[in-house]
PDB file of C-alpha atoms and ligand atoms in Angstrom:
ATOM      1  CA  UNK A   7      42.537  94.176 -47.331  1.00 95.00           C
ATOM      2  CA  UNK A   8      45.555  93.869 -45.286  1.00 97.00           C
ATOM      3  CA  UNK A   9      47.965  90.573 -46.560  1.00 98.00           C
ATOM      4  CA  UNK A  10      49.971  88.347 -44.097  1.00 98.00           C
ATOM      5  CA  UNK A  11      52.581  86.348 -45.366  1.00 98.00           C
ATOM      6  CA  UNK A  12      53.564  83.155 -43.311  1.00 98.00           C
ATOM      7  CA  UNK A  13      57.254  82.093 -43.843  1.00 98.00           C
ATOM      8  CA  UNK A  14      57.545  78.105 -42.508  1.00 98.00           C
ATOM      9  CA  UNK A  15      60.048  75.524 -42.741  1.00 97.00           C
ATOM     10  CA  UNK A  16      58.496  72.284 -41.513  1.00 95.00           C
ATOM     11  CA  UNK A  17      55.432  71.328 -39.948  1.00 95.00           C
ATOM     12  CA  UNK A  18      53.220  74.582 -39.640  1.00 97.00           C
ATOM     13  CA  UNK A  19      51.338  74.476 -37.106  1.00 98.00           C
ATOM     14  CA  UNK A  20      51.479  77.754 -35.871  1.00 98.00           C
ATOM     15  CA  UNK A  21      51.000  78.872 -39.689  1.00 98.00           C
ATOM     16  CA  UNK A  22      47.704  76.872 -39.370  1.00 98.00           C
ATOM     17  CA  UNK A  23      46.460  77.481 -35.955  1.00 98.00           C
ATOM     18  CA  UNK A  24      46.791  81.745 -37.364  1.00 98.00           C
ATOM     19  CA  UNK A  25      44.932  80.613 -40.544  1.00 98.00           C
ATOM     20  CA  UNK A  26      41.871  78.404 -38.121  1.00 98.00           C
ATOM     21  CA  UNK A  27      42.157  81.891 -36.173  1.00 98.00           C
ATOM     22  CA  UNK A  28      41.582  84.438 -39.318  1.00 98.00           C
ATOM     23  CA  UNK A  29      38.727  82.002 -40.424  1.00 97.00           C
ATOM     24  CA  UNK A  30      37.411  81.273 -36.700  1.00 97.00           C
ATOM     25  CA  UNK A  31      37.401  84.849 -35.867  1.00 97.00           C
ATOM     26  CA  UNK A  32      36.702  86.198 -38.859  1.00 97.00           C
ATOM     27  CA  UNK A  33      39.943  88.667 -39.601  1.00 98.00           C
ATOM     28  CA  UNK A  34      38.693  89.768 -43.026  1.00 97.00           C
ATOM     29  CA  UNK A  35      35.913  91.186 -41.912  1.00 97.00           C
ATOM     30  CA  UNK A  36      36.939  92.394 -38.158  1.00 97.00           C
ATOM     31  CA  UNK A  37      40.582  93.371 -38.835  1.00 97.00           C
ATOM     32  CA  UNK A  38      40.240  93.598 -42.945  1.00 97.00           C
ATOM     33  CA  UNK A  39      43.017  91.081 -42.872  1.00 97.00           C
ATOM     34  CA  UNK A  40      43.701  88.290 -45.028  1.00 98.00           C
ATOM     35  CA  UNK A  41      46.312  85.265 -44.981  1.00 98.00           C
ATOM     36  CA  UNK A  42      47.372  85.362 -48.567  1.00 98.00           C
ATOM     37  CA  UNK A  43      50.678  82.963 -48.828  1.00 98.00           C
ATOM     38  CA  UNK A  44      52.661  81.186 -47.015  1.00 98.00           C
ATOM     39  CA  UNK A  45      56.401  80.305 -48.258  1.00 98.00           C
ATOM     40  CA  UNK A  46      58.853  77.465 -47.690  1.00 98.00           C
ATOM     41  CA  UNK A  47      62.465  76.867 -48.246  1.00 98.00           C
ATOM     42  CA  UNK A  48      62.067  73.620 -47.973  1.00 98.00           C
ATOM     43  CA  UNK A  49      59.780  71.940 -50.551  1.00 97.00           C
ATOM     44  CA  UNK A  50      58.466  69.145 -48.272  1.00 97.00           C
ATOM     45  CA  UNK A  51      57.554  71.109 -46.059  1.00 97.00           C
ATOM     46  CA  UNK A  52      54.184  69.338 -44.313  1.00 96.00           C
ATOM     47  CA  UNK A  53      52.874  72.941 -43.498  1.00 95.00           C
ATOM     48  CA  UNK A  54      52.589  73.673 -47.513  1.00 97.00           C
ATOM     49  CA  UNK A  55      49.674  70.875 -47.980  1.00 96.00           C
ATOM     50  CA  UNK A  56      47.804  72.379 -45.015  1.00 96.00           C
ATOM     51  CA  UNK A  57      47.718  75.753 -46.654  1.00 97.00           C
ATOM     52  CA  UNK A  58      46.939  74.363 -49.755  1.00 97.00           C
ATOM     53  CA  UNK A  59      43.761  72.697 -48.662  1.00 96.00           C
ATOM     54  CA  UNK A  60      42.720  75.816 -47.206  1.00 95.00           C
ATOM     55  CA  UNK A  61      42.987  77.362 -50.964  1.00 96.00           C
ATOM     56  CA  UNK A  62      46.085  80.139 -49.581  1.00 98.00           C
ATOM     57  CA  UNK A  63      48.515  80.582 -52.488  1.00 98.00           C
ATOM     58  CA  UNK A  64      51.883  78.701 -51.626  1.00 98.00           C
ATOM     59  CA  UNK A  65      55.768  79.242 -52.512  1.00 98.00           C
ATOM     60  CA  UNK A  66      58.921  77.642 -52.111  1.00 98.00           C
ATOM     61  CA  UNK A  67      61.980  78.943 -52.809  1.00 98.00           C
ATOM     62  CA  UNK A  68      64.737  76.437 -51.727  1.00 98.00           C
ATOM     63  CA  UNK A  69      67.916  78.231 -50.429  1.00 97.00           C
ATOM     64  CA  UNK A  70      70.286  75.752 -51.666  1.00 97.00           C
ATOM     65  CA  UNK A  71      69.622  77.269 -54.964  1.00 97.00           C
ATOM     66  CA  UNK A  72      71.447  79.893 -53.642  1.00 98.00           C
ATOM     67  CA  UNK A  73      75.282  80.890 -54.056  1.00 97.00           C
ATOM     68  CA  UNK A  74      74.693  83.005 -50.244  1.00 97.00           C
ATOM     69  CA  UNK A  75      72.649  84.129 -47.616  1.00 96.00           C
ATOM     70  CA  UNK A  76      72.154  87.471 -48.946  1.00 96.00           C
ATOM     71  CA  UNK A  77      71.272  86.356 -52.465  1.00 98.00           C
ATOM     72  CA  UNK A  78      68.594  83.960 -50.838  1.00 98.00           C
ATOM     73  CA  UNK A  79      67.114  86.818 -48.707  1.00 98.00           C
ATOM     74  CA  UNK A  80      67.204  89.228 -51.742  1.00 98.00           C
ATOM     75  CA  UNK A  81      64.810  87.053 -53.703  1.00 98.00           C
ATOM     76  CA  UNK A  82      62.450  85.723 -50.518  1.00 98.00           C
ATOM     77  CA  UNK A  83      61.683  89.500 -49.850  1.00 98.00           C
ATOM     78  CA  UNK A  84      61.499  89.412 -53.815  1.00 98.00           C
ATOM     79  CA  UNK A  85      58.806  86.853 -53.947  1.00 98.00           C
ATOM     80  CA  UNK A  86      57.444  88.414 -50.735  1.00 98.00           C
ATOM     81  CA  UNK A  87      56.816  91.828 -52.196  1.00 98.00           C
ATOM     82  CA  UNK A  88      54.716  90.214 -54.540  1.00 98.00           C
ATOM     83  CA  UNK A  89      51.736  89.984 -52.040  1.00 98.00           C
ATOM     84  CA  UNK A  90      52.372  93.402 -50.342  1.00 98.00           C
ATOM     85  CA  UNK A  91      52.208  92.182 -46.818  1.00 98.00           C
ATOM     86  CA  UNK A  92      51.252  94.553 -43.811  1.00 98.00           C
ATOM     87  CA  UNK A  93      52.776  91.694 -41.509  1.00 98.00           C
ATOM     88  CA  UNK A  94      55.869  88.829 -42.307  1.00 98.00           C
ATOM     89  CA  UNK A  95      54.856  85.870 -40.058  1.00 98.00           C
ATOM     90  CA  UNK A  96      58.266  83.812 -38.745  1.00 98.00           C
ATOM     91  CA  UNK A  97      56.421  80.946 -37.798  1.00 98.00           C
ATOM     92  CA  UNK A  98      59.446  77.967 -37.446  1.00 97.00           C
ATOM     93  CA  UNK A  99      61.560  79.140 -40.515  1.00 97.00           C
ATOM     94  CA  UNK A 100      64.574  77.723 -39.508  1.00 95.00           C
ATOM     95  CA  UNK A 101      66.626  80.548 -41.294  1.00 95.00           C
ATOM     96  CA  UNK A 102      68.693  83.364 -39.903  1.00 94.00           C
ATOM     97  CA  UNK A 103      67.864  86.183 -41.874  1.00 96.00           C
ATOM     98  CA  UNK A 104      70.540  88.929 -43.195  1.00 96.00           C
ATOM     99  CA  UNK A 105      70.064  92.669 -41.450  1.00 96.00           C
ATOM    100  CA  UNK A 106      69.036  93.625 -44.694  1.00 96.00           C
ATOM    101  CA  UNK A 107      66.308  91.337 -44.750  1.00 98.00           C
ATOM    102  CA  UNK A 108      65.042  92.404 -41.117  1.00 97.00           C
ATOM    103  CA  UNK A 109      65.219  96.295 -42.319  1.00 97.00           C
ATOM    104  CA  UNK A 110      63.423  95.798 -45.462  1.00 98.00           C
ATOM    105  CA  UNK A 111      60.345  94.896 -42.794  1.00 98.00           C
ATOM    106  CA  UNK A 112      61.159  96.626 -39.672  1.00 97.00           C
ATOM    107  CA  UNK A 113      58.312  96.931 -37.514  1.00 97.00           C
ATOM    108  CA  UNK A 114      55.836  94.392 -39.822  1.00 98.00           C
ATOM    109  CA  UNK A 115      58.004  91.119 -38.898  1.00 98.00           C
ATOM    110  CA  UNK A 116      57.133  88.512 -36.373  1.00 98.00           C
ATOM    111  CA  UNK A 117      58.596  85.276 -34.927  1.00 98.00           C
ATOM    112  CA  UNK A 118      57.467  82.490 -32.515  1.00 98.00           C
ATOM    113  CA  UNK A 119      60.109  81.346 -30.280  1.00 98.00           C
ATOM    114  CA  UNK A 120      60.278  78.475 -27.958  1.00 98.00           C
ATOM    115  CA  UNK A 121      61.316  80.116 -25.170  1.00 98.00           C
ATOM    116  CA  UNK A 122      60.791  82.914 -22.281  1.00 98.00           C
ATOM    117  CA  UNK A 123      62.850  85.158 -23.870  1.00 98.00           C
ATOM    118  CA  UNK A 124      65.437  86.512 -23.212  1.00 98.00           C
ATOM    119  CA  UNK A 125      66.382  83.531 -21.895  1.00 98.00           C
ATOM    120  CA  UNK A 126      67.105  80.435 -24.018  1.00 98.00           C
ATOM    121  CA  UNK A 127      68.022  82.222 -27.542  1.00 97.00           C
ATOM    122  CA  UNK A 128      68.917  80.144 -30.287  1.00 96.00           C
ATOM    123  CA  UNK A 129      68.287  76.073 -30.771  1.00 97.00           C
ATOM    124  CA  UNK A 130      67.359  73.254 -28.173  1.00 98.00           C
ATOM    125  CA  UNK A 131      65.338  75.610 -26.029  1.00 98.00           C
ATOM    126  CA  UNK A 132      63.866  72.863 -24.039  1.00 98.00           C
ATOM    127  CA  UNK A 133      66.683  70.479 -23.509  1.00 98.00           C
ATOM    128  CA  UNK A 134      68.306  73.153 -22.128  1.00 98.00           C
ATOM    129  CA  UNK A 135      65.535  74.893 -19.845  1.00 98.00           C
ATOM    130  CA  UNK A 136      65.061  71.392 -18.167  1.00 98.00           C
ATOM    131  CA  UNK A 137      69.024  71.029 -17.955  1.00 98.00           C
ATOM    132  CA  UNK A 138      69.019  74.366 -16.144  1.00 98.00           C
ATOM    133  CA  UNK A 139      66.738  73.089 -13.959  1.00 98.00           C
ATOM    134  CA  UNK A 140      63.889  75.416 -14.455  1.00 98.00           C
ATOM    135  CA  UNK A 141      60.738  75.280 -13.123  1.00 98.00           C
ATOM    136  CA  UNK A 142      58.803  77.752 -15.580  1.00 98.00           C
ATOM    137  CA  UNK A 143      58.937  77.478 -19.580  1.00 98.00           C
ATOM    138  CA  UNK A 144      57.196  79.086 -22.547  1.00 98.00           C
ATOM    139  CA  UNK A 145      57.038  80.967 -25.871  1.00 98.00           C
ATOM    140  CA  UNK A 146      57.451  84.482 -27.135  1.00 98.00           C
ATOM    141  CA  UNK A 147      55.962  86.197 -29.909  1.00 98.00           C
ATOM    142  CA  UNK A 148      58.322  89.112 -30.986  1.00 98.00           C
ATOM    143  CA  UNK A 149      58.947  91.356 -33.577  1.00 98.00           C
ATOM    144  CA  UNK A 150      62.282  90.676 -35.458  1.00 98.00           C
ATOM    145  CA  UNK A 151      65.464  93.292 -35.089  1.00 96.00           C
ATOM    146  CA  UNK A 152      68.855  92.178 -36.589  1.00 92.00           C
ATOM    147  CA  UNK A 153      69.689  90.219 -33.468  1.00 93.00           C
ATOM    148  CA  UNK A 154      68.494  86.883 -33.273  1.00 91.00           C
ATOM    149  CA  UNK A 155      66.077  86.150 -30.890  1.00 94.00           C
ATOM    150  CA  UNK A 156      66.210  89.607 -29.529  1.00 94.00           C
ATOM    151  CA  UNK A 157      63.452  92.371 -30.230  1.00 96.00           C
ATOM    152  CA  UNK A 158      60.494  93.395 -28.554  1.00 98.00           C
ATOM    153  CA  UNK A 159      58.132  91.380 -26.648  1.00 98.00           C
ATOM    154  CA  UNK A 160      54.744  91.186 -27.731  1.00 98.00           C
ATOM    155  CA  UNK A 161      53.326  87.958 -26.087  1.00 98.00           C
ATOM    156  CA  UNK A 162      54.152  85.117 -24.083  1.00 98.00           C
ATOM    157  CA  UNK A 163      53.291  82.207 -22.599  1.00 98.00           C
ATOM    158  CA  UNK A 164      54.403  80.318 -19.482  1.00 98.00           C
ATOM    159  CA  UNK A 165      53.506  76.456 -18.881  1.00 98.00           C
ATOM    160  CA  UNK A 166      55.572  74.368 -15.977  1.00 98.00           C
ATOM    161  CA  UNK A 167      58.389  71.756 -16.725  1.00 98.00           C
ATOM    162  CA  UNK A 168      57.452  68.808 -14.909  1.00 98.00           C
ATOM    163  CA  UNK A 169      59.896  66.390 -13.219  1.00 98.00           C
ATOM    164  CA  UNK A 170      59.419  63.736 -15.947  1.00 98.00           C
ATOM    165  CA  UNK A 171      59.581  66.423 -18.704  1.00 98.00           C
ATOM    166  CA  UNK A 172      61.853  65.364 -21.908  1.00 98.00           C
ATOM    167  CA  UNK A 173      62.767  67.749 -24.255  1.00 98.00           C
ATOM    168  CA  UNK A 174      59.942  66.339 -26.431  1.00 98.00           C
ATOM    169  CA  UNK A 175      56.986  66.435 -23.729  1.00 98.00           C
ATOM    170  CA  UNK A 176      57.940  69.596 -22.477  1.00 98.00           C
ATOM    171  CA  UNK A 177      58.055  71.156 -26.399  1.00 98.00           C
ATOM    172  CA  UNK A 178      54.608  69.367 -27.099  1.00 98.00           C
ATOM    173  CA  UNK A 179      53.223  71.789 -23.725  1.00 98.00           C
ATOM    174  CA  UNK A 180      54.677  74.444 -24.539  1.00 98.00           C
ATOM    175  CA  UNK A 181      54.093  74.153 -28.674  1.00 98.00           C
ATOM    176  CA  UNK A 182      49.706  74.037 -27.456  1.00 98.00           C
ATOM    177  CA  UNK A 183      50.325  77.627 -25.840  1.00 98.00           C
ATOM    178  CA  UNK A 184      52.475  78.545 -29.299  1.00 98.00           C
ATOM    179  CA  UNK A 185      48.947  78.219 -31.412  1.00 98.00           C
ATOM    180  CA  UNK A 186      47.096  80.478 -28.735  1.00 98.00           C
ATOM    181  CA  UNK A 187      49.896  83.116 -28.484  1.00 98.00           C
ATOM    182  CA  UNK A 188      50.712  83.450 -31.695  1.00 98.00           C
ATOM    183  CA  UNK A 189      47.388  84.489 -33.440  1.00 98.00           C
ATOM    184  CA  UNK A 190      46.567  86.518 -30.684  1.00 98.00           C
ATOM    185  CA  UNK A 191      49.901  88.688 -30.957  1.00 98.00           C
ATOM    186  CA  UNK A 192      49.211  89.084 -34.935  1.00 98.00           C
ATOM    187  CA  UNK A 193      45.206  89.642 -34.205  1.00 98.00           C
ATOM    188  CA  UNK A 194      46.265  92.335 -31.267  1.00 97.00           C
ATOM    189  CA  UNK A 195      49.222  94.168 -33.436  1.00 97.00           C
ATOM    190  CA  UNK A 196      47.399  94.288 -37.054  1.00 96.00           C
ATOM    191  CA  UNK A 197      44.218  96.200 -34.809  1.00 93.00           C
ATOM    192  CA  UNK A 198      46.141  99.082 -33.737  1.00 82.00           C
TER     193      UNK A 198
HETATM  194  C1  GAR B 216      57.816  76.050 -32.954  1.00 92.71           C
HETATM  195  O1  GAR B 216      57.976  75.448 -31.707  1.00 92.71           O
HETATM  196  C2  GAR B 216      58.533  77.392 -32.983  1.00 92.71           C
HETATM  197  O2  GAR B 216      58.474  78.072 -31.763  1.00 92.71           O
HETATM  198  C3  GAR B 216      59.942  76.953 -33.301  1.00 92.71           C
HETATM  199  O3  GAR B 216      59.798  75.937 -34.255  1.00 92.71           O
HETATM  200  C4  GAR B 216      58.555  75.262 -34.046  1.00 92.71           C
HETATM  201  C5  GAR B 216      57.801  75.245 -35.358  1.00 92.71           C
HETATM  202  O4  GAR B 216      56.654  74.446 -35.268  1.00 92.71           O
HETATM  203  N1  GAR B 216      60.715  78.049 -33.800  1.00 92.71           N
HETATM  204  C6  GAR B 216      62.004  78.213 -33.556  1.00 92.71           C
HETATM  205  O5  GAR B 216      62.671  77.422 -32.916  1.00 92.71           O
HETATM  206  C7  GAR B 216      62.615  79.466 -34.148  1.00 92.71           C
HETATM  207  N2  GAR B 216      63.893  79.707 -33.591  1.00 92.71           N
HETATM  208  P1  GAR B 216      55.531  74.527 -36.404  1.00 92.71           P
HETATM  209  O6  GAR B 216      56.240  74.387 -37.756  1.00 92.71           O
HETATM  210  O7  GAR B 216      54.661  73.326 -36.136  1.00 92.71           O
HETATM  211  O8  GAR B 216      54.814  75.820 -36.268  1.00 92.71           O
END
């Protein structure tokens, strides 16, 4: 059985619309793949219960604890090894992660990213796709190289910006085609 580790920060819903996929569409048996943890560094995270209650091992490991970026990476690939995962899921870990980190997993790392890349790298994706006045929004499922943000395209997703759009509504539209994209990416790269 292939392992997937999910690596979250807050509220996980892309970590639990890829776990309602693996069940829904039964991964184990079609793909011989299995969610087996998903990690935290933040302890509250709300993502962490959800996992729990689906009986998938969970982890935190707080990066405050941590006198640098590098030591904090060293031990999350540490605690990540642990489960021997043929994919690392990015799925809103709100860390940038050291080049080290990214080369330890080249090629079996993923993020979800609130944007159409390459436009709109880094934070406030929305805000500043209806600021730019753009007509056409989305997400990207990619796999992680050194530079943020940057690294190739697997999925994506387009949904409009309406006139009345806030940063919120517009993130809420765009977060529905997140949960479709997502699992689809993982489902479509872990069958080849
Ligand atoms: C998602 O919108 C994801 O695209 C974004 O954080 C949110 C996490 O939501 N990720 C990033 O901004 C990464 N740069 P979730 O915790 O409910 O899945």
């Amino acid at each position: 059985m292939k392992n997937i580790v999910i690596l979250i920060s807050g509220g996980g819903s892309n970590m639990a619309a890829i776990v309602r996929a693996a069940q829904q569409q039964d991964w184990a048996q079609r793909l011989g793949v299995r969610v087996a943890a998903v990690i935290s560094n933040k302890a509250d995270a709300k993502g962490l219960e959800l996992a729990r209650a689906q009986c998938i091992a969970t982890e935190v490991l707080d990066h405050k604890q941590f006198a640098s970026r590098e030591a904090f990476d060293t031990a999350l690939a540490a605690l990540i090894d642990q489960y021997d995962p043929a994919l690392v899921v990015l799925a809103g870990f709100m860390r940038i992660l050291s080049p080290g980190f990214v080369a330890h997993y080249e090629g079996r790392l993923t993020n979800i990213h609130p944007s159409l890349l390459p436009a709109f790298t880094g934070l406030h994706t929305h805000q500043r796709a209806i600021d730019a006045g753009c007509k056409f929004a989305g997400a990207t499922v990619h796999l992680v190289t050194a530079e943020l943000d940057v690294g190739p395209i697997l999925d994506q997703a387009v949904v409009p910006v309406l006139p009345q759009d806030t940063a919120d509504t517009l993130a809420a539209r765009v977060l529905s085609q997140e949960h479709l994209i997502y699992p689809r990416a993982i489902a479509n790269l872990l069958s080849k």
